[in-house]
XYZ file of C-alpha atoms in Angstrom:
576
model
C -85.721 -90.839 -25.429
C -85.776 -88.691 -22.285
C -85.680 -84.923 -22.027
C -84.187 -83.810 -18.748
C -84.528 -80.217 -17.627
C -82.932 -80.037 -14.166
C -84.294 -77.192 -12.084
C -80.951 -76.546 -10.407
C -79.084 -75.712 -13.631
C -79.738 -71.983 -13.709
C -78.117 -68.592 -13.271
C -80.536 -67.448 -10.559
C -83.139 -66.422 -13.088
C -80.689 -64.662 -15.416
C -80.280 -65.832 -19.040
C -77.916 -68.597 -20.143
C -76.431 -67.936 -23.563
C -74.034 -70.861 -23.971
C -73.494 -74.471 -22.912
C -70.656 -76.897 -23.595
C -69.986 -80.416 -22.329
C -66.505 -81.456 -21.208
C -64.825 -84.001 -23.526
C -64.821 -86.660 -20.779
C -68.575 -86.197 -20.245
C -68.356 -85.778 -16.464
C -69.149 -82.047 -16.383
C -70.500 -79.208 -18.465
C -70.126 -75.440 -18.481
C -72.699 -72.697 -18.898
C -72.134 -69.024 -19.622
C -74.473 -66.084 -19.344
C -75.572 -63.207 -17.171
C -74.719 -63.066 -13.475
C -75.990 -60.775 -10.754
C -73.698 -57.835 -11.478
C -71.319 -59.406 -13.979
C -70.892 -62.213 -16.447
C -71.084 -65.705 -15.021
C -69.402 -68.991 -15.961
C -70.531 -72.087 -14.064
C -69.146 -75.623 -14.245
C -71.732 -78.274 -13.350
C -71.535 -81.933 -12.437
C -73.105 -84.180 -15.080
C -73.874 -87.122 -12.801
C -76.890 -85.555 -11.026
C -78.371 -84.670 -14.422
C -78.308 -88.272 -15.617
C -78.789 -90.228 -12.397
C -81.825 -89.510 -10.253
C -80.168 -91.103 -7.220
C -77.177 -88.804 -7.582
C -79.526 -85.842 -7.891
C -81.108 -86.713 -4.549
C -77.793 -87.467 -2.824
C -76.745 -84.348 -0.915
C -73.150 -85.607 -0.780
C -72.832 -85.394 -4.570
C -72.244 -81.779 -5.606
C -74.279 -80.296 -8.417
C -72.242 -77.145 -8.990
C -68.489 -77.658 -9.247
C -67.277 -74.095 -9.693
C -68.603 -70.600 -10.363
C -66.430 -67.903 -11.929
C -67.561 -64.282 -11.878
C -64.460 -62.660 -13.377
C -66.135 -61.351 -16.531
C -67.260 -57.757 -16.164
C -70.321 -58.232 -18.386
C -72.516 -60.980 -19.834
C -70.760 -64.132 -21.089
C -71.879 -65.089 -24.608
C -69.893 -68.273 -25.216
C -68.049 -71.029 -23.321
C -66.007 -73.720 -25.084
C -63.821 -76.565 -23.766
C -60.564 -77.296 -25.540
C -60.459 -80.687 -27.260
C -58.070 -81.963 -24.601
C -60.443 -80.838 -21.856
C -57.635 -79.027 -20.051
C -58.833 -75.517 -20.830
C -62.131 -73.655 -20.928
C -62.411 -70.470 -22.993
C -65.116 -67.874 -22.343
C -65.962 -64.675 -24.215
C -68.289 -61.880 -23.208
C -69.630 -58.360 -23.534
C -66.571 -57.026 -21.677
C -64.625 -57.563 -24.947
C -62.425 -60.165 -23.236
C -61.657 -63.839 -23.779
C -60.636 -65.670 -20.616
C -58.870 -69.034 -20.656
C -59.419 -71.175 -17.557
C -57.442 -74.098 -16.208
C -58.121 -76.263 -13.194
C -55.833 -75.532 -10.264
C -55.135 -78.544 -8.062
C -53.036 -76.744 -5.463
C -55.572 -74.137 -4.336
C -57.626 -74.911 -1.242
C -61.438 -74.848 -0.974
C -63.137 -71.553 -1.731
C -66.614 -70.105 -1.690
C -68.540 -68.254 -4.355
C -68.029 -64.525 -4.031
C -71.060 -62.806 -2.528
C -72.673 -66.016 -1.261
C -71.713 -65.388 2.410
C -69.841 -68.680 2.422
C -72.950 -70.724 1.583
C -71.834 -71.855 -1.884
C -68.550 -73.760 -2.034
C -66.477 -74.371 -5.144
C -65.736 -78.092 -5.275
C -63.212 -77.623 -8.086
C -60.855 -74.670 -8.347
C -60.524 -73.107 -11.798
C -58.228 -70.147 -12.322
C -57.892 -67.769 -15.237
C -54.476 -68.401 -16.820
C -54.836 -65.973 -19.747
C -56.907 -62.892 -20.539
C -56.968 -62.145 -24.263
C -57.515 -58.522 -25.263
C -57.890 -57.425 -28.871
C -61.569 -56.956 -29.725
C -63.137 -53.518 -29.480
C -66.663 -54.893 -29.050
C -68.616 -57.736 -27.442
C -67.125 -61.196 -28.050
C -69.900 -63.384 -29.500
C -68.243 -66.760 -30.134
C -65.005 -68.659 -29.480
C -63.781 -71.921 -31.053
C -60.740 -74.191 -30.554
C -59.058 -75.610 -33.637
C -59.169 -79.424 -34.094
C -55.737 -79.950 -32.510
C -55.946 -77.149 -29.927
C -53.187 -75.254 -31.716
C -55.333 -72.148 -32.256
C -58.216 -70.396 -30.580
C -60.529 -68.239 -32.696
C -62.842 -65.496 -31.441
C -65.349 -63.236 -33.196
C -66.949 -59.996 -32.164
C -69.430 -57.252 -32.969
C -66.370 -55.245 -34.087
C -66.742 -57.176 -37.403
C -63.473 -59.128 -36.962
C -62.245 -62.649 -36.257
C -59.044 -63.007 -34.218
C -56.840 -66.124 -34.349
C -54.837 -66.666 -31.153
C -51.780 -68.889 -30.766
C -52.986 -71.378 -28.159
C -49.414 -72.524 -27.548
C -48.287 -69.042 -26.629
C -51.149 -66.909 -25.312
C -51.726 -63.977 -25.815
C -49.927 -64.030 -29.187
C -52.178 -63.136 -32.128
C -51.550 -65.016 -35.375
C -54.037 -63.120 -37.525
C -56.975 -60.743 -37.487
C -59.470 -61.616 -40.212
C -61.186 -58.544 -41.644
C -63.788 -58.617 -44.381
C -67.178 -58.757 -42.698
C -69.182 -55.540 -42.746
C -71.519 -56.635 -39.948
C -71.430 -58.147 -36.462
C -69.664 -61.539 -36.565
C -71.727 -63.977 -34.483
C -70.485 -67.488 -35.224
C -67.350 -69.560 -35.905
C -66.559 -73.150 -36.839
C -63.354 -74.984 -37.768
C -62.984 -77.449 -40.602
C -62.311 -80.824 -38.836
C -59.120 -81.221 -40.866
C -57.872 -77.751 -39.939
C -57.607 -76.301 -43.447
C -60.397 -73.724 -43.081
C -62.289 -71.688 -40.543
C -65.760 -70.326 -41.351
C -67.512 -67.277 -39.897
C -71.056 -65.938 -40.220
C -72.149 -62.344 -39.659
C -75.069 -59.945 -39.760
C -73.875 -58.663 -43.143
C -75.797 -61.591 -44.696
C -72.647 -63.475 -45.595
C -70.769 -66.581 -44.589
C -67.021 -66.438 -45.188
C -64.511 -69.307 -45.370
C -60.886 -68.487 -44.554
C -57.740 -70.513 -45.281
C -55.539 -71.379 -42.307
C -52.495 -71.568 -44.583
C -52.267 -67.796 -45.058
C -55.405 -66.617 -43.180
C -56.832 -65.184 -46.394
C -60.407 -65.372 -47.687
C -61.219 -68.569 -49.574
C -64.820 -67.737 -50.478
C -67.725 -65.545 -49.422
C -71.231 -67.012 -49.664
C -74.175 -64.582 -49.796
C -76.959 -66.011 -51.987
C -78.749 -68.087 -49.291
C -78.894 -65.040 -47.042
C -80.144 -62.428 -49.511
C -83.756 -62.748 -48.316
C -82.905 -62.683 -44.612
C -84.718 -59.956 -42.749
C -83.878 -58.922 -39.203
C -81.211 -60.748 -37.266
C -80.581 -63.187 -34.424
C -78.574 -62.949 -31.218
C -76.141 -65.638 -32.447
C -75.326 -67.286 -35.781
C -73.709 -70.540 -34.701
C -72.776 -72.573 -37.755
C -71.181 -76.040 -37.775
C -68.910 -78.227 -39.923
C -69.674 -81.931 -40.341
C -67.136 -84.361 -38.803
C -66.304 -85.790 -42.239
C -65.531 -82.299 -43.520
C -67.942 -82.549 -46.463
C -70.648 -80.153 -45.289
C -70.782 -76.745 -43.678
C -74.226 -75.833 -42.309
C -75.153 -72.220 -41.625
C -77.651 -70.553 -39.348
C -80.348 -68.062 -40.405
C -80.704 -68.682 -44.157
C -83.859 -68.293 -46.252
C -85.352 -70.289 -49.112
C -88.583 -69.104 -50.759
C -89.242 -66.841 -47.777
C -88.926 -69.776 -45.354
C -86.275 -70.080 -42.615
C -83.629 -72.728 -43.333
C -80.229 -73.963 -42.275
C -78.167 -73.788 -45.464
C -76.034 -76.817 -46.359
C -72.818 -75.790 -48.112
C -70.794 -78.495 -49.839
C -67.042 -78.341 -49.408
C -66.515 -79.283 -53.030
C -67.100 -76.078 -54.950
C -68.920 -74.436 -52.016
C -72.259 -75.336 -53.625
C -75.518 -74.308 -51.905
C -78.071 -76.690 -53.377
C -79.452 -78.227 -50.153
C -80.815 -76.997 -46.850
C -82.637 -78.089 -43.689
C -86.193 -76.689 -43.794
C -89.206 -76.765 -41.500
C -88.513 -74.306 -38.698
C -91.049 -71.493 -38.404
C -88.542 -68.865 -37.335
C -84.870 -68.126 -37.990
C -82.308 -70.833 -37.188
C -79.919 -69.634 -34.474
C -77.610 -72.598 -33.875
C -76.447 -75.719 -35.716
C -74.314 -78.429 -34.125
C -73.046 -81.646 -35.711
C -72.623 -84.821 -33.728
C -68.836 -85.447 -33.635
C -69.237 -89.058 -34.765
C -69.643 -90.425 -38.271
C -72.273 -93.187 -38.479
C -73.119 -96.198 -40.590
C -76.424 -98.046 -40.777
C -77.062 -100.767 -38.228
C -77.064 -104.319 -39.581
C -80.264 -106.205 -38.815
C -80.043 -109.663 -37.259
C -79.351 -112.324 -39.833
C -78.607 -109.898 -42.631
C -75.305 -109.926 -44.413
C -73.027 -107.014 -43.749
C -73.305 -104.748 -46.752
C -71.085 -101.723 -47.119
C -73.133 -98.610 -46.438
C -72.358 -95.004 -47.092
C -71.306 -93.214 -43.876
C -73.463 -90.307 -42.745
C -73.537 -87.591 -40.096
C -76.069 -86.337 -37.544
C -76.922 -82.688 -36.986
C -79.042 -80.823 -34.400
C -80.680 -77.517 -35.354
C -82.091 -74.952 -32.898
C -84.333 -72.025 -33.780
C -86.002 -68.875 -32.500
C -89.266 -70.850 -32.690
C -88.098 -72.692 -29.517
C -87.894 -76.045 -31.315
C -85.032 -78.473 -31.869
C -84.719 -80.775 -34.893
C -82.309 -83.668 -35.421
C -81.263 -84.638 -38.942
C -79.253 -87.374 -40.622
C -77.442 -86.542 -43.846
C -78.786 -89.782 -45.328
C -82.452 -88.795 -44.804
C -84.506 -86.123 -46.503
C -86.678 -85.444 -43.469
C -85.761 -84.817 -39.828
C -85.304 -87.806 -37.574
C -87.148 -86.040 -34.765
C -88.525 -82.580 -33.983
C -89.120 -81.332 -30.435
C -91.421 -78.315 -30.118
C -91.717 -75.732 -27.349
C -88.543 -76.861 -25.658
C -88.048 -73.435 -24.069
C -89.914 -70.186 -23.613
C -87.333 -68.281 -25.643
C -84.984 -68.835 -28.573
C -82.517 -71.717 -28.398
C -79.051 -70.174 -28.071
C -76.604 -73.091 -27.998
C -76.348 -76.872 -28.421
C -73.670 -79.331 -27.256
C -73.121 -83.056 -27.790
C -71.367 -85.493 -25.476
C -67.947 -86.527 -26.687
C -68.983 -90.045 -27.695
C -71.820 -88.529 -29.686
C -74.316 -91.256 -28.860
C -77.619 -91.497 -27.058
C -80.391 -89.515 -28.650
C -81.864 -92.552 -30.378
C -80.555 -95.973 -31.259
C -81.695 -95.157 -34.784
C -78.694 -92.917 -35.311
C -76.745 -95.988 -36.375
C -73.388 -97.489 -35.463
C -70.641 -94.930 -34.863
C -67.406 -95.375 -36.741
C -64.219 -95.746 -34.719
C -61.612 -92.991 -34.720
C -59.477 -95.159 -37.030
C -62.328 -95.494 -39.529
C -62.972 -91.783 -39.244
C -59.298 -91.089 -39.989
C -59.421 -93.368 -43.027
C -62.349 -91.350 -44.400
C -60.346 -88.155 -43.883
C -57.342 -89.724 -45.637
C -59.308 -90.901 -48.624
C -60.789 -87.416 -49.005
C -57.950 -85.104 -48.089
C -54.831 -87.216 -48.485
C -52.335 -88.544 -45.989
C -49.917 -86.506 -43.942
C -46.483 -86.087 -45.493
C -44.864 -85.727 -42.082
C -43.009 -88.554 -40.396
C -45.049 -89.663 -37.416
C -43.257 -90.448 -34.179
C -46.163 -92.191 -32.481
C -47.877 -95.338 -33.719
C -51.337 -93.935 -33.105
C -50.515 -90.916 -35.249
C -49.832 -92.940 -38.346
C -53.278 -92.142 -39.708
C -53.395 -88.474 -38.763
C -54.211 -85.987 -41.466
C -52.441 -82.649 -41.757
C -53.692 -80.551 -44.639
C -52.047 -77.353 -43.512
C -48.331 -76.942 -44.383
C -47.893 -74.694 -41.360
C -48.936 -77.570 -39.153
C -46.432 -79.802 -40.902
C -43.688 -77.261 -40.252
C -44.703 -77.035 -36.630
C -44.537 -80.801 -36.247
C -41.136 -80.997 -37.889
C -39.767 -78.282 -35.616
C -41.001 -80.220 -32.613
C -39.408 -83.431 -33.877
C -36.112 -81.659 -34.575
C -36.089 -80.238 -31.067
C -36.601 -83.717 -29.675
C -33.696 -85.078 -31.708
C -31.459 -82.175 -30.645
C -32.319 -82.719 -27.016
C -31.633 -86.441 -27.166
C -28.272 -86.028 -28.919
C -27.153 -83.261 -26.560
C -28.196 -85.258 -23.536
C -26.269 -88.290 -24.793
C -23.084 -86.236 -25.304
C -23.268 -84.630 -21.879
C -23.898 -87.847 -19.952
C -20.192 -88.762 -20.385
C -19.003 -85.603 -18.690
C -19.405 -85.175 -14.943
C -19.209 -81.411 -15.230
C -21.882 -81.039 -17.880
C -25.456 -80.089 -17.168
C -28.131 -82.664 -17.949
C -30.846 -80.261 -19.074
C -30.893 -78.959 -22.621
C -33.024 -76.467 -24.480
C -33.074 -76.707 -28.276
C -29.851 -78.741 -28.135
C -27.937 -76.174 -26.026
C -26.956 -76.985 -22.454
C -28.235 -74.787 -19.671
C -24.660 -73.998 -18.614
C -23.848 -72.659 -22.082
C -26.975 -70.544 -22.046
C -26.024 -69.043 -18.689
C -22.481 -68.283 -19.901
C -23.831 -66.562 -22.997
C -26.163 -64.491 -20.858
C -23.290 -63.462 -18.583
C -21.307 -62.258 -21.600
C -24.142 -59.837 -22.323
C -24.030 -58.209 -18.876
C -23.785 -54.428 -18.863
C -20.691 -52.998 -17.119
C -20.209 -49.268 -16.453
C -17.750 -47.156 -14.407
C -18.714 -44.428 -11.989
C -17.035 -40.998 -11.780
C -14.593 -42.260 -9.132
C -13.527 -45.173 -11.355
C -15.464 -47.955 -9.661
C -16.941 -50.747 -11.730
C -20.699 -51.090 -11.716
C -22.437 -54.155 -13.196
C -26.113 -53.887 -13.995
C -27.907 -56.951 -12.531
C -29.159 -59.385 -15.156
C -32.041 -61.707 -14.399
C -31.250 -65.267 -15.462
C -34.514 -67.209 -15.568
C -34.774 -70.769 -14.363
C -34.327 -72.609 -17.619
C -34.762 -76.202 -16.607
C -38.397 -76.130 -15.548
C -39.687 -77.465 -18.862
C -42.756 -75.249 -18.584
C -42.516 -72.362 -21.027
C -46.186 -71.389 -21.093
C -49.035 -71.658 -18.621
C -51.349 -72.091 -21.576
C -49.401 -74.886 -23.285
C -52.456 -76.850 -24.318
C -51.593 -80.299 -23.020
C -48.802 -79.356 -20.589
C -46.461 -81.916 -22.076
C -42.708 -81.633 -21.439
C -40.422 -80.273 -24.135
C -39.316 -83.759 -25.015
C -42.894 -84.892 -25.518
C -44.110 -85.773 -28.978
C -46.860 -84.073 -30.887
C -49.302 -86.702 -29.719
C -50.634 -84.435 -27.037
C -50.588 -81.251 -29.081
C -51.095 -80.571 -32.757
C -52.000 -84.122 -33.707
C -54.031 -85.303 -30.754
C -56.898 -87.426 -31.965
C -59.445 -85.999 -29.561
C -62.786 -85.094 -30.979
C -64.492 -81.796 -30.331
C -67.040 -81.414 -27.523
C -70.522 -82.764 -28.047
C -74.185 -83.243 -26.635
C -75.481 -84.308 -23.165
C -76.567 -87.963 -22.465
C -80.310 -88.362 -22.353
C -80.966 -91.688 -20.663
C -80.946 -91.373 -16.875
C -81.203 -95.132 -16.454
C -77.868 -95.918 -18.035
C -75.946 -98.460 -15.928
C -72.704 -96.550 -16.341
C -72.920 -93.786 -13.751
C -71.352 -90.473 -14.576
C -68.537 -90.499 -12.078
C -65.460 -88.345 -12.393
C -63.456 -91.266 -13.712
C -66.001 -92.732 -16.119
C -66.690 -91.163 -19.506
C -70.231 -90.755 -20.710
C -71.565 -93.718 -22.633
C -74.897 -92.190 -23.601
C -75.742 -89.187 -25.751
C -77.144 -86.024 -24.456
C -78.324 -82.887 -26.096
C -77.825 -79.753 -24.099
C -79.453 -76.594 -25.288
C -79.554 -73.194 -23.678
C -82.235 -70.581 -24.140
C -83.026 -67.074 -23.039
C -85.657 -66.910 -20.293
C -89.061 -65.316 -20.632
C -89.110 -61.649 -19.946
C -85.689 -61.109 -21.495
C -85.635 -57.374 -21.820
C -82.370 -57.277 -23.699
C -82.618 -57.748 -27.432
C -79.135 -58.601 -28.593
C -80.456 -59.200 -32.070
C -80.002 -55.492 -32.625
C -77.066 -55.034 -30.297
C -74.133 -52.773 -30.958
C -70.598 -52.769 -29.697
C -71.469 -50.731 -26.639
C -74.645 -52.516 -25.606
C -74.889 -53.768 -22.028
C -77.416 -56.402 -20.875
C -79.962 -55.425 -18.262
C -81.401 -57.582 -15.517
C -83.478 -60.407 -16.915
C -86.294 -62.414 -15.395
C -86.401 -66.190 -14.852
C -87.555 -68.880 -17.227
C -90.305 -71.374 -16.491
C -91.383 -74.183 -18.786
C -95.121 -73.631 -18.978
C -96.138 -76.198 -21.554
C -95.067 -79.804 -22.041
C -92.702 -80.508 -24.905
C -94.322 -81.998 -27.975
C -92.568 -84.662 -30.009
C -93.076 -84.682 -33.764
C -90.901 -87.557 -34.977
C -90.594 -89.014 -38.412
C -91.633 -92.443 -37.113
C -94.553 -93.377 -34.883
C -93.930 -92.700 -31.197
C -95.843 -93.599 -28.074
C -95.262 -90.321 -26.265
C -95.697 -90.523 -22.518
C -94.874 -87.531 -20.385
C -93.943 -88.018 -16.758
C -92.962 -85.384 -14.245
C -89.760 -86.303 -12.411
C -89.905 -83.224 -10.221
C -92.095 -80.188 -9.829
C -91.048 -76.845 -11.185
C -89.821 -74.347 -8.640
C -90.257 -70.595 -8.980
C -87.524 -68.966 -10.975
C -86.264 -72.222 -12.521
C -87.232 -74.307 -15.558
C -89.252 -77.468 -15.053
C -87.740 -80.942 -15.393
C -89.615 -83.041 -17.911
C -88.893 -86.672 -18.694
C -90.115 -87.833 -22.099
C -89.972 -91.513 -22.997
C -90.950 -92.120 -26.625
C -90.689 -95.638 -28.023
C -89.590 -96.096 -31.596
C -91.635 -98.414 -33.775
C -89.979 -99.978 -36.778
């Protein structure tokens, strides 16, 4: 196991509040405080994992820097397709970013042309609804919805197919809402707030399913974030900042009956962030042993204000590994690589997406919708609204095909169709609606009517997978992509992290506030504004406290530079 802390991943000494790895594993995004504004930076993953790439000046480390936010950025999240990046900040805005391939090279604003953006990312939507700082954003499992929460005590559900349309505003919390997580099947969304409650909402009607308060009754004070997480099998919801017998815990909530009988214990201070590995695992079969069916389990990383990170398996009663003094300040965010592997070989064998779908089916039932793609035959849709959406899409496809077939026999007909109606018919109908008036001298005057170009096939810049109208739901509601995950840890992996190769090793990325952070967002209000913050330096080596015996050897891969965290490589060897 290696812990990599690259010195060049920083916001010039300002705090980083969020990190998220792209689904293809080739890049990751950070969000936090900039010089005079909020800052979102997209970084290249290859130099983090490969020492040779880190030394190669021809391989860029920073891919793009976006300074559009007017105040500190609290959260960055990639869509499951990887096409979009959503960011939310203290300016009460959510910005949705998309890579622009047609824009030429540019430089970072204020850098005097010294910093160049290798990739061009433009803001395609700005979502305005919250009246206070946006603390967390989350994409639904199929990228159909985007959820955001704020210190205005609300959760807003946005239609990701048609930004900036709002589907619902969830009201019920009486405190600052600081965390969101979607049920992997899409039936629920959960939120956690400073009002010492965790609420689960139904996506069917966006009404409250249950409110859980008991594990949080003893909680004193608060944390900057309350990032909770749902297990990939849908069975468990794990909260941040719970208490049990006056000790900090991460509360485990069972989906069946919303029972709160278990928790993750051991951290000395409040838990700030929980993040499940997106894979479901099964125990490795030892050489020569017969393959016995084993109960699948999940892996979860927990970060705390005590600056430590623990990794748990749902099949073990104690943590798999605990890493102390990882940062000088509270851990604020955690992300897994998409393949979910790499921390330790002891995690087990990951189940394939097909096996994962079978587990979902056996638990939640099979979709009643007729699938148009072979790979969608195992998809699970628990939400009737999603079924209706899929059927509408399928009906549109059938209408388009039948209309196109009819019009092919006529030389005068137009090939393009929208919802089964030819473009020519649409134009004629629009012309019938033109406004005609007569002036005082009897002259006719026709008010100009704008007739939009109808055959472009692109009805929304934020259409999550940019598929044509005739495309199936494979790229939208029912895409089988997993949610983003942790950073690969082994820098010696033979598969280099090029732009075209997905990550094959696991990585855990965690962000923390630097030392000297003068802004205490634990007690923030809707009008709070972050002040300038000082840099973070790792002053003590990380200590490993694993469940099994480890030969812990610490080696410095590079020396710490002023104003940046040190890079520490830790290589523990597991002993069976």
